[in-house]
Coordinates of C-alpha atoms and ligand atoms in Angstrom, one line a residue:
Chain A
X5 CA 54.5 -50.3 26.8
X6 CA 53.0 -47.1 25.3
X7 CA 53.9 -45.9 21.8
X8 CA 54.9 -42.2 21.7
X9 CA 54.7 -42.0 18.0
X10 CA 52.8 -44.2 15.5
X11 CA 53.7 -43.6 11.9
X12 CA 51.5 -44.9 9.2
X13 CA 52.0 -44.7 5.4
X14 CA 54.2 -41.7 5.6
X15 CA 55.4 -40.2 2.3
X16 CA 57.5 -37.1 1.9
X17 CA 58.3 -35.3 -1.3
X18 CA 60.7 -32.5 -2.1
X19 CA 59.1 -31.2 -5.2
X20 CA 59.0 -34.3 -7.5
X21 CA 61.6 -36.2 -5.5
X22 CA 60.2 -38.7 -3.1
X23 CA 62.5 -38.8 -0.1
X24 CA 60.4 -41.0 2.2
X25 CA 58.4 -44.0 0.9
X26 CA 55.5 -45.5 2.9
X27 CA 57.1 -45.4 6.3
X28 CA 55.5 -47.4 9.1
X29 CA 57.0 -47.4 12.5
X30 CA 56.1 -47.3 16.2
X31 CA 58.3 -45.4 18.6
X32 CA 57.9 -46.7 22.2
X33 CA 57.9 -44.4 25.2
X34 CA 61.1 -44.1 27.4
X35 CA 63.2 -46.1 24.9
X36 CA 66.0 -45.1 22.6
X37 CA 65.2 -45.6 18.9
X38 CA 68.2 -45.4 16.6
X39 CA 67.8 -44.6 12.9
X40 CA 70.6 -45.9 10.7
X41 CA 71.4 -46.2 7.0
X42 CA 73.7 -44.7 4.4
X43 CA 73.7 -41.0 4.0
X44 CA 71.0 -39.6 1.8
X45 CA 68.6 -42.3 2.7
X46 CA 66.2 -40.0 4.5
X47 CA 67.0 -40.4 8.2
X48 CA 67.2 -36.7 8.9
X49 CA 64.1 -36.0 6.8
X50 CA 62.2 -38.6 8.7
X51 CA 63.4 -37.3 12.1
X52 CA 62.3 -33.8 11.1
X53 CA 58.8 -34.9 10.2
X54 CA 58.3 -35.9 13.9
X55 CA 58.3 -32.3 15.2
X56 CA 57.2 -30.9 11.8
X57 CA 60.5 -29.0 11.3
X58 CA 60.2 -30.2 7.7
X59 CA 57.3 -27.7 7.4
X60 CA 60.0 -25.0 7.3
X61 CA 61.5 -26.4 4.1
X62 CA 60.3 -24.8 0.9
X63 CA 58.7 -27.3 -1.4
X64 CA 58.4 -30.2 1.0
X65 CA 55.0 -32.1 1.1
X66 CA 53.9 -34.8 3.5
X67 CA 51.3 -37.6 3.1
X68 CA 50.2 -40.1 5.6
X69 CA 49.8 -40.1 9.3
X70 CA 51.9 -39.5 12.4
X71 CA 50.2 -40.0 15.7
X72 CA 51.8 -38.4 18.7
X73 CA 50.2 -39.7 21.9
X74 CA 47.4 -40.8 19.7
X75 CA 46.8 -37.4 18.0
X76 CA 47.6 -36.8 14.3
X77 CA 50.2 -34.1 14.2
X78 CA 49.6 -33.4 10.5
X79 CA 45.9 -32.6 10.9
X80 CA 45.2 -29.0 10.1
X81 CA 44.4 -27.7 13.6
X82 CA 47.5 -29.2 15.2
X83 CA 49.3 -26.7 17.4
X84 CA 52.9 -26.9 16.1
X85 CA 54.2 -24.7 18.9
X86 CA 52.8 -27.1 21.5
X87 CA 54.1 -30.1 19.6
X88 CA 57.6 -28.6 19.4
X89 CA 57.6 -27.9 23.1
X90 CA 56.9 -31.5 23.8
X91 CA 59.3 -32.8 21.1
X92 CA 62.7 -31.2 21.3
X93 CA 65.5 -31.4 18.8
X94 CA 69.3 -31.5 19.0
X95 CA 71.1 -30.9 15.7
X96 CA 74.1 -32.4 14.0
X97 CA 76.5 -29.6 14.6
X98 CA 76.1 -27.7 17.9
X99 CA 74.1 -24.5 17.3
X100 CA 73.9 -22.4 20.4
X101 CA 72.6 -18.9 19.8
X102 CA 75.2 -16.1 19.8
X103 CA 74.2 -15.3 23.3
X104 CA 75.3 -16.1 26.8
X105 CA 75.1 -19.6 28.3
X106 CA 72.3 -18.4 30.5
X107 CA 70.4 -16.7 27.7
X108 CA 70.6 -19.8 25.6
X109 CA 68.9 -21.9 28.2
X110 CA 66.2 -19.5 29.2
X111 CA 65.3 -18.8 25.5
X112 CA 62.8 -21.7 25.3
X113 CA 61.2 -21.2 28.7
X114 CA 60.7 -17.4 28.0
X115 CA 59.1 -18.2 24.7
X116 CA 56.7 -20.4 26.6
X117 CA 55.8 -17.7 29.0
X118 CA 58.1 -18.1 32.0
X119 CA 59.4 -14.7 33.1
X120 CA 60.1 -15.0 36.8
X121 CA 63.9 -14.7 37.4
X122 CA 64.0 -17.2 40.2
X123 CA 62.2 -19.9 38.1
X124 CA 64.5 -19.2 35.2
X125 CA 67.6 -19.5 37.4
X126 CA 66.3 -22.8 38.7
X127 CA 65.8 -24.1 35.2
X128 CA 69.3 -23.1 34.2
X129 CA 70.8 -24.9 37.2
X130 CA 68.7 -28.0 36.8
X131 CA 69.3 -28.5 33.1
X132 CA 73.0 -27.7 33.3
X133 CA 73.3 -30.3 36.0
X134 CA 71.3 -32.8 33.9
X135 CA 73.9 -32.5 31.1
X136 CA 76.8 -32.5 33.6
X137 CA 77.8 -29.0 32.6
X138 CA 77.0 -27.1 35.8
X139 CA 80.4 -27.4 37.5
X140 CA 82.2 -26.1 34.4
X141 CA 79.9 -23.2 33.8
X142 CA 78.3 -22.1 37.0
X143 CA 80.8 -19.2 37.4
X144 CA 80.5 -18.0 33.8
X145 CA 76.9 -18.2 32.9
X146 CA 77.0 -14.8 31.3
X147 CA 79.9 -15.7 29.0
X148 CA 79.1 -16.2 25.4
X149 CA 78.2 -19.8 24.5
X150 CA 80.3 -19.5 21.4
X151 CA 83.4 -19.6 23.5
X152 CA 82.8 -23.2 24.7
X153 CA 84.3 -26.3 23.2
X154 CA 82.2 -28.2 20.6
X155 CA 81.3 -30.9 23.1
X156 CA 80.3 -28.4 25.7
X157 CA 78.2 -26.5 23.1
X158 CA 76.4 -29.7 22.2
X159 CA 75.7 -30.4 25.9
X160 CA 74.4 -26.9 26.2
X161 CA 72.1 -27.4 23.2
X162 CA 70.8 -30.5 25.0
X163 CA 70.3 -28.5 28.1
X164 CA 68.5 -25.8 26.1
X165 CA 66.2 -28.5 24.7
X166 CA 65.5 -29.9 28.2
X167 CA 64.7 -26.5 29.5
X168 CA 61.3 -26.6 27.9
X169 CA 60.6 -29.9 29.5
X170 CA 60.0 -32.0 26.4
X171 CA 58.8 -35.6 26.4
X172 CA 60.7 -36.6 23.4
X173 CA 64.2 -35.6 22.2
X174 CA 65.1 -36.0 18.6
X175 CA 68.8 -36.1 17.9
X176 CA 70.3 -35.9 14.4
X177 CA 73.9 -37.3 14.5
X178 CA 74.5 -35.3 17.7
X179 CA 78.1 -36.5 18.1
X180 CA 79.3 -36.5 14.5
X181 CA 81.0 -33.2 14.9
X182 CA 82.7 -34.1 18.2
X183 CA 85.8 -35.9 19.3
X184 CA 85.7 -39.3 21.0
X185 CA 85.9 -38.0 24.6
X186 CA 83.1 -35.6 24.0
X187 CA 81.2 -38.3 22.2
X188 CA 81.5 -40.7 25.1
X189 CA 80.2 -38.0 27.5
X190 CA 77.1 -37.4 25.3
X191 CA 76.5 -41.1 25.0
X192 CA 76.6 -41.5 28.8
X193 CA 74.3 -38.6 29.0
X194 CA 71.8 -40.2 26.6
X195 CA 71.8 -43.3 28.8
X196 CA 70.7 -41.1 31.7
X197 CA 68.2 -39.2 29.7
X198 CA 66.5 -42.3 28.3
X199 CA 65.1 -43.0 31.8
X200 CA 63.0 -39.8 31.6
X201 CA 62.6 -39.1 28.0
X202 CA 61.8 -40.9 24.7
X203 CA 64.8 -40.5 22.4
X204 CA 65.1 -40.9 18.7
X205 CA 68.6 -40.6 17.4
X206 CA 70.0 -40.6 13.9
X207 CA 73.5 -42.1 13.9
X208 CA 76.1 -42.9 11.3
X209 CA 78.0 -44.9 13.8
X210 CA 76.9 -48.5 14.1
X211 CA 78.7 -49.1 17.4
X212 CA 76.9 -46.1 18.8
X213 CA 73.6 -47.5 17.7
X214 CA 74.5 -50.8 19.3
X215 CA 75.6 -49.1 22.6
X216 CA 72.8 -46.8 23.3
X217 CA 69.6 -47.9 21.6
X218 CA 66.8 -50.3 22.4
X219 CA 65.4 -50.5 18.9
X220 CA 67.0 -49.8 15.6
X221 CA 65.4 -48.8 12.3
X222 CA 67.3 -49.3 9.1
X223 CA 66.6 -46.9 6.2
X224 CA 67.7 -47.3 2.6
X225 CA 66.8 -45.0 -0.3
X226 CA 63.8 -43.5 1.4
X227 CA 62.4 -46.8 2.5
X228 CA 62.3 -48.3 6.0
X229 CA 63.6 -51.8 5.4
X230 CA 63.7 -53.1 9.0
X231 CA 62.8 -52.2 12.6
X232 CA 63.7 -54.5 15.3
X233 CA 65.2 -54.6 18.8
X234 CA 68.8 -53.5 18.6
X235 CA 70.1 -56.9 19.8
X236 CA 68.3 -58.6 17.0
X237 CA 69.3 -56.2 14.3
X238 CA 72.9 -56.6 15.2
X239 CA 72.9 -60.4 15.7
X240 CA 70.2 -61.7 13.4
X241 CA 68.6 -59.1 11.1
X242 CA 65.5 -60.1 9.1
X243 CA 66.7 -58.3 6.0
X244 CA 69.7 -59.3 4.0
X245 CA 70.4 -55.6 3.2
X246 CA 70.5 -54.7 6.8
X247 CA 73.0 -57.4 7.4
X248 CA 75.2 -56.2 4.5
X249 CA 75.0 -52.6 5.8
X250 CA 75.8 -53.5 9.4
X251 CA 78.7 -55.7 8.4
X252 CA 80.1 -52.7 6.5
X253 CA 79.6 -54.0 3.0
X254 CA 78.2 -50.7 1.8
X255 CA 77.4 -47.3 3.0
Chain B
X26 CA 101.9 -12.6 -18.1
X27 CA 104.0 -11.2 -15.4
X28 CA 104.4 -7.8 -17.0
X29 CA 100.7 -7.7 -17.7
X30 CA 99.9 -8.3 -14.1
X31 CA 102.4 -5.7 -13.0
X32 CA 100.7 -3.2 -15.4
X33 CA 97.3 -4.0 -14.1
X34 CA 98.6 -3.6 -10.5
X35 CA 100.0 -0.2 -11.5
X36 CA 96.7 0.8 -13.0
X37 CA 94.8 -0.2 -10.0
X38 CA 97.2 1.7 -7.8
X39 CA 96.7 4.8 -9.9
X40 CA 93.0 4.5 -9.7
X41 CA 93.2 4.3 -5.9
X42 CA 95.6 7.2 -5.7
X43 CA 93.3 9.3 -7.9
X44 CA 90.4 8.7 -5.6
X45 CA 92.4 9.5 -2.5
X46 CA 93.7 12.6 -4.1
X47 CA 90.2 13.7 -5.1
X48 CA 89.0 13.3 -1.5
X49 CA 92.1 15.2 -0.3
X50 CA 91.6 18.0 -2.8
X51 CA 87.9 18.4 -2.0
X52 CA 88.7 18.6 1.7
X53 CA 91.4 21.1 1.2
X54 CA 89.3 23.1 -1.1
X55 CA 86.2 23.4 1.1
X56 CA 88.3 24.1 4.2
X57 CA 90.3 26.8 2.3
X58 CA 87.2 28.4 1.0
X59 CA 85.1 28.1 4.2
X60 CA 87.5 28.7 7.1
X61 CA 87.8 32.5 6.6
X62 CA 84.0 32.8 7.2
X63 CA 84.2 30.7 10.4
X64 CA 87.1 32.7 11.6
X65 CA 85.3 36.0 10.9
X66 CA 82.1 35.0 12.5
X67 CA 83.6 32.8 15.2
X68 CA 82.9 29.1 15.4
X69 CA 80.5 29.3 18.2
X70 CA 78.4 32.1 16.7
X71 CA 78.5 30.4 13.4
X72 CA 77.3 27.1 14.6
X73 CA 74.9 28.2 17.3
X74 CA 73.7 31.6 15.9
X75 CA 70.0 31.5 15.4
X76 CA 69.7 33.9 12.5
X77 CA 70.6 33.0 9.0
X78 CA 70.3 36.2 7.0
X79 CA 73.5 36.6 4.9
X80 CA 72.3 39.7 3.1
X81 CA 72.1 41.5 6.5
X82 CA 75.4 40.0 7.7
X83 CA 74.0 37.4 10.1
X84 CA 75.6 34.0 9.7
X85 CA 74.1 31.8 12.3
X86 CA 73.4 28.3 10.9
X87 CA 71.6 26.7 13.8
X88 CA 68.3 26.9 11.9
X89 CA 69.9 25.0 9.0
X90 CA 71.5 22.4 11.3
X91 CA 68.1 22.0 13.0
X92 CA 66.4 21.8 9.7
X93 CA 68.7 19.1 8.4
X94 CA 68.5 17.2 11.7
X95 CA 64.7 17.4 11.8
X96 CA 64.2 16.0 8.3
X97 CA 66.9 13.4 8.8
X98 CA 65.5 12.3 12.2
X99 CA 62.0 12.2 10.7
X100 CA 63.2 10.2 7.8
X101 CA 64.8 7.7 10.2
X102 CA 61.7 7.5 12.3
X103 CA 59.6 6.6 9.2
X104 CA 62.3 4.8 7.3
X105 CA 63.8 2.5 10.0
X106 CA 60.6 0.6 10.9
X107 CA 59.5 0.5 7.2
X108 CA 62.9 -0.6 6.0
X109 CA 63.4 -3.2 8.7
X110 CA 59.8 -4.5 8.1
X111 CA 60.5 -4.8 4.4
X112 CA 63.8 -6.5 5.1
X113 CA 62.3 -9.1 7.5
X114 CA 59.4 -9.6 5.0
X115 CA 61.7 -10.2 2.1
X116 CA 64.1 -12.5 4.0
X117 CA 61.8 -14.4 6.4
X118 CA 58.3 -14.4 5.0
X119 CA 58.1 -14.7 1.2
X120 CA 59.8 -17.3 -1.0
X121 CA 63.1 -16.5 -2.6
X122 CA 61.6 -15.9 -6.0
X123 CA 59.0 -13.4 -4.7
X124 CA 61.7 -11.7 -2.7
X125 CA 63.8 -11.3 -5.9
X126 CA 60.9 -9.4 -7.5
X127 CA 60.4 -7.1 -4.5
X128 CA 64.1 -6.5 -4.2
X129 CA 64.5 -5.4 -7.7
X130 CA 61.6 -3.0 -7.3
X131 CA 63.1 -1.5 -4.1
X132 CA 66.6 -1.3 -5.6
X133 CA 65.1 0.5 -8.6
X134 CA 64.2 3.3 -6.1
X135 CA 67.9 3.9 -5.7
X136 CA 68.3 4.7 -9.3
X137 CA 65.6 7.4 -9.5
X138 CA 67.2 10.9 -9.8
X139 CA 66.5 13.0 -6.7
X140 CA 64.9 15.8 -8.6
X141 CA 62.2 13.3 -9.6
X142 CA 61.6 12.5 -5.9
X143 CA 61.3 16.3 -5.4
X144 CA 58.6 16.5 -8.1
X145 CA 56.8 13.5 -6.7
X146 CA 56.9 15.1 -3.3
X147 CA 55.6 18.4 -4.6
X148 CA 52.8 16.8 -6.5
X149 CA 51.7 14.1 -4.1
X150 CA 53.2 14.4 -0.6
X151 CA 53.0 18.1 -0.1
X152 CA 49.2 18.3 -0.8
X153 CA 48.6 15.3 1.4
X154 CA 50.6 16.9 4.3
X155 CA 48.8 20.2 3.7
X156 CA 45.5 18.3 4.1
X157 CA 46.7 16.6 7.2
X158 CA 48.0 19.8 8.7
X159 CA 44.7 21.5 7.8
X160 CA 42.8 18.8 9.6
X161 CA 45.0 19.0 12.7
X162 CA 45.2 22.8 12.9
X163 CA 42.8 24.5 10.5
X164 CA 43.8 28.1 11.3
X165 CA 47.6 27.7 10.9
X166 CA 47.4 28.0 7.1
X167 CA 50.1 25.4 6.5
X168 CA 51.3 25.1 2.9
X169 CA 52.4 21.5 3.2
X170 CA 56.0 22.5 2.4
X171 CA 57.3 21.2 5.7
X172 CA 59.6 19.0 7.8
X173 CA 57.1 16.2 7.5
X174 CA 57.1 16.3 3.7
X175 CA 60.9 16.3 3.6
X176 CA 61.0 13.4 6.1
X177 CA 58.6 11.3 4.1
X178 CA 60.5 11.8 0.8
X179 CA 63.8 11.1 2.5
X180 CA 62.4 8.0 4.1
X181 CA 61.5 6.7 0.7
X182 CA 64.9 7.6 -0.7
X183 CA 66.9 5.8 2.1
X184 CA 64.7 2.7 1.9
X185 CA 66.9 0.9 -0.7
X186 CA 70.0 1.5 1.5
X187 CA 68.3 0.2 4.6
X188 CA 66.5 -2.7 2.9
X189 CA 69.3 -4.1 0.8
X190 CA 72.0 -4.0 3.5
X191 CA 69.6 -5.3 6.2
X192 CA 68.4 -8.1 3.9
X193 CA 72.0 -9.2 3.3
X194 CA 72.8 -9.3 6.9
X195 CA 69.6 -11.1 7.8
X196 CA 70.3 -13.7 5.2
X197 CA 73.8 -14.2 6.4
X198 CA 72.5 -15.3 9.8
X199 CA 73.1 -19.0 9.9
X200 CA 70.1 -21.1 9.3
X201 CA 71.0 -23.2 12.3
X202 CA 69.9 -20.3 14.6
X203 CA 66.5 -20.3 12.9
X204 CA 66.1 -24.0 13.3
X205 CA 67.2 -24.0 16.9
X206 CA 64.6 -21.3 17.6
X207 CA 61.7 -23.0 15.8
X208 CA 62.6 -26.4 17.3
X209 CA 62.2 -24.9 20.8
X210 CA 58.6 -23.9 19.9
X211 CA 59.2 -20.3 19.1
X212 CA 57.0 -18.7 16.4
X213 CA 58.2 -16.5 13.6
X214 CA 57.8 -13.2 15.5
X215 CA 59.9 -14.5 18.4
X216 CA 62.5 -16.0 16.1
X217 CA 62.9 -12.8 14.2
X218 CA 62.9 -10.4 17.1
X219 CA 64.9 -12.4 19.6
X220 CA 67.3 -14.4 17.4
X221 CA 67.6 -13.1 13.9
X222 CA 67.6 -9.3 14.3
X223 CA 70.1 -9.4 17.2
X224 CA 72.4 -11.7 15.2
X225 CA 72.1 -9.3 12.2
X226 CA 72.4 -6.2 14.2
X227 CA 75.8 -5.0 13.0
X228 CA 74.6 -5.0 9.4
X229 CA 71.4 -3.3 10.4
X230 CA 73.2 -0.6 12.3
X231 CA 75.4 0.2 9.4
X232 CA 72.5 0.2 7.0
X233 CA 70.8 2.8 9.2
X234 CA 74.0 4.9 9.5
X235 CA 74.5 4.9 5.7
X236 CA 70.9 5.8 5.2
X237 CA 71.3 8.6 7.6
X238 CA 74.3 9.9 5.7
X239 CA 72.4 9.8 2.5
X240 CA 69.5 11.7 4.2
X241 CA 71.7 14.4 5.5
X242 CA 73.5 14.9 2.2
X243 CA 70.4 14.9 0.0
X244 CA 69.7 18.2 -1.6
X245 CA 67.4 18.5 -4.5
X246 CA 64.4 16.6 -3.2
X247 CA 64.3 18.3 0.2
X248 CA 65.0 21.7 -1.4
X249 CA 61.8 21.4 -3.4
X250 CA 59.5 20.5 -0.6
X251 CA 60.6 21.9 2.7
X252 CA 59.8 25.5 2.0
X253 CA 63.3 26.8 2.6
X254 CA 62.6 29.0 5.6
X255 CA 65.7 29.3 7.8
X256 CA 64.1 29.1 11.2
X257 CA 64.3 26.3 13.7
X258 CA 61.1 24.4 13.0
X259 CA 58.6 24.3 15.8
X260 CA 56.4 21.6 14.5
X261 CA 56.5 18.8 11.8
X262 CA 54.1 21.0 9.7
X263 CA 56.5 24.0 9.8
X264 CA 58.6 24.8 6.8
X265 CA 62.4 24.6 7.3
X266 CA 65.6 24.8 5.4
X267 CA 68.5 22.4 5.3
X268 CA 72.2 22.9 5.1
X269 CA 72.5 21.3 1.7
X270 CA 69.4 23.1 0.2
X271 CA 70.7 26.4 1.4
X272 CA 74.1 25.9 -0.2
X273 CA 72.5 24.9 -3.5
X274 CA 70.0 27.7 -3.6
X275 CA 72.2 30.6 -2.5
X276 CA 75.5 29.8 -4.1
X277 CA 74.6 31.3 -7.5
X278 CA 73.8 34.8 -6.2
X279 CA 76.0 35.0 -3.1
X280 CA 78.4 37.8 -2.6
X281 CA 82.0 36.8 -1.6
X282 CA 81.4 36.8 2.2
X283 CA 78.2 35.0 1.8
X284 CA 79.8 32.5 -0.5
X285 CA 82.5 31.7 2.1
X286 CA 79.8 31.2 4.7
X287 CA 78.2 28.6 2.3
X288 CA 81.5 26.8 2.1
X289 CA 81.7 26.9 5.8
X290 CA 78.3 25.1 5.9
X291 CA 80.0 22.6 3.7
X292 CA 82.7 22.1 6.3
X293 CA 80.1 21.4 9.0
X294 CA 78.3 18.9 6.8
X295 CA 81.6 17.3 5.9
X296 CA 82.5 16.9 9.6
X297 CA 79.1 15.5 10.4
X298 CA 79.4 12.9 7.6
X299 CA 83.0 11.9 8.7
X300 CA 81.8 11.4 12.2
X301 CA 78.9 9.3 11.0
X302 CA 81.2 7.1 8.8
X303 CA 83.6 6.7 11.6
X304 CA 80.8 5.7 13.9
X305 CA 79.6 3.1 11.4
X306 CA 83.0 1.6 11.2
X307 CA 83.4 1.4 14.9
X308 CA 80.0 -0.3 15.2
X309 CA 80.9 -2.8 12.5
X310 CA 84.2 -3.7 14.0
X311 CA 82.8 -3.8 17.5
X312 CA 80.1 -6.3 16.6
X313 CA 82.3 -8.3 14.3
X314 CA 80.9 -10.0 11.2
X315 CA 77.3 -9.8 10.3
X316 CA 76.2 -12.8 12.3
X317 CA 78.8 -13.4 15.0
Ligands
ADP26 N1 65.5 -29.5 1.4 C1 65.7 -30.5 0.5 N2 65.3 -30.3 -0.8 C2 65.4 -31.3 -1.7 N3 65.9 -32.5 -1.4 C3 66.3 -32.7 -0.2 C4 66.2 -31.7 0.8 N4 66.7 -32.2 2.0 C5 67.1 -33.5 1.7 N5 66.9 -33.8 0.4 C6 67.1 -35.1 -0.2 O1 66.4 -36.1 0.4 C7 67.2 -37.2 0.6 C8 67.3 -37.6 2.1 O2 68.1 -36.6 2.7 P1 68.3 -36.7 4.3 O3 67.1 -36.9 5.0 O4 69.1 -35.5 4.7 O5 69.3 -38.0 4.4 P2 70.2 -38.5 5.6 O6 69.9 -37.7 6.8 O7 69.8 -40.0 5.7 O8 71.6 -38.4 5.1 C9 68.5 -37.0 0.0 O9 68.5 -37.5 -1.3 C10 68.6 -35.5 -0.1 O10 69.3 -35.1 -1.2
MG27 MG1 71.3 -36.5 7.8

């Protein structure tokens, strides 16, 4: 089994505040890795170091090493654009552009140089089918994406992410703004996607982590306390803190 | 408490009423003063007549409209890219603290009296334009008092309007759009041109229209540097006269008929400004809030 990411000795500072402390973790290819932990423990921060979105935050500073397919993404000559094409991201609340459904999806491919209408049409159809949104939207691709329901918007955002053909999808609590029905749809979708993509998902919801992930990482106060196969984390965790958190004693 | 609130309410109502009354009075006044001239000359001949020579009884203001349009358009051609560039630079490129410094500097421009701009134009811009015109067409003998000089000064004068309103609307674009764009592998140029500017377009449009209103209405600065020759300008180096400049210059010595014609120019200006404002409001309403 290949590791998509290998993280070694990762520290992240916001000014003087250290938000991530010596993180070491391997993220295997074609698996779902869940990041859990109480809020403020650094899950989003960690997730965003993987596609260098944290670069866009004023005052953030990173130490240590993250290898993506064996290459250090924090070395100076790393092509961030290429990295972000391969490592897509889905955000906590659905954030489609204030454009049509069609334009949302073709945004990424256009940025990466695809201009041919036929190809773009194909991408739109393929990705909307992949997120099970095609039947609902095929007759109104030119409508504004902002008119869709929250769950549809989030699926559109996943489709938009798939449109640039990433290898990894990072998801930051993708269902926290959605109702149970929409959540169930997205979870089913993740199951499908995990066959083709490597997925790293932050979740607040323990059951969700249990349902969808292969391995689970538990963060607390900026430290990574435990990484183990999800079965083990939920039945027999190594760390007493993990057990306390999972059984709902804090967080 | 209650009586005090009622008193304050009354006071505010009076203030509002006074400003509405002021607008109404001004409108009535310029129409009353100017309409006779338009009736005498005829609306068509007044607006489209090509000779402005009041002492000889010719009241065609087309050259003045053309002059105002030319300097205003020129100001927009220079001012829009510069202003938008500044706005993008301040909101997307530099840190908040640096932006604060630049913004205060730009907003300071708004506080400079326009006659000072006129002097600045006369001392700096006009000689530069004269040099440029001389290099382009040595035999034309351009003085530098020209459409181009007026346009440059007006562009500087409308910069604060364009920059501060555009910056506000760019900053009100939700950060989630930026993140979505960057996360797809877009660079800053693509993010700005394809996501941020379109999302901020209603604010940007209104900044441009307000800037345009300011440019058309500006008097002193353009009066000093456009040469005040009432002919339709045939090149950017040609002198011209604007509606506002002409009113300001000629009012003091105008005979009664002439004076009425100057008020009639005021009516035309007024109508143009009202149309612009209406247009700005339609644009804002049409595109909804700054970011939607
Ligand atoms: N841009 C920022 N500047 C300063 N501190 C931040 C910033 N973003 C997050 N933090 C801090 O870093 C810590 C981790 O935040 P985050 O990664 O969002 O946690 P989580 O996603 O686990 O809730 C928190 O204490 C938070 O206050
Ligand atoms: Mg978070």
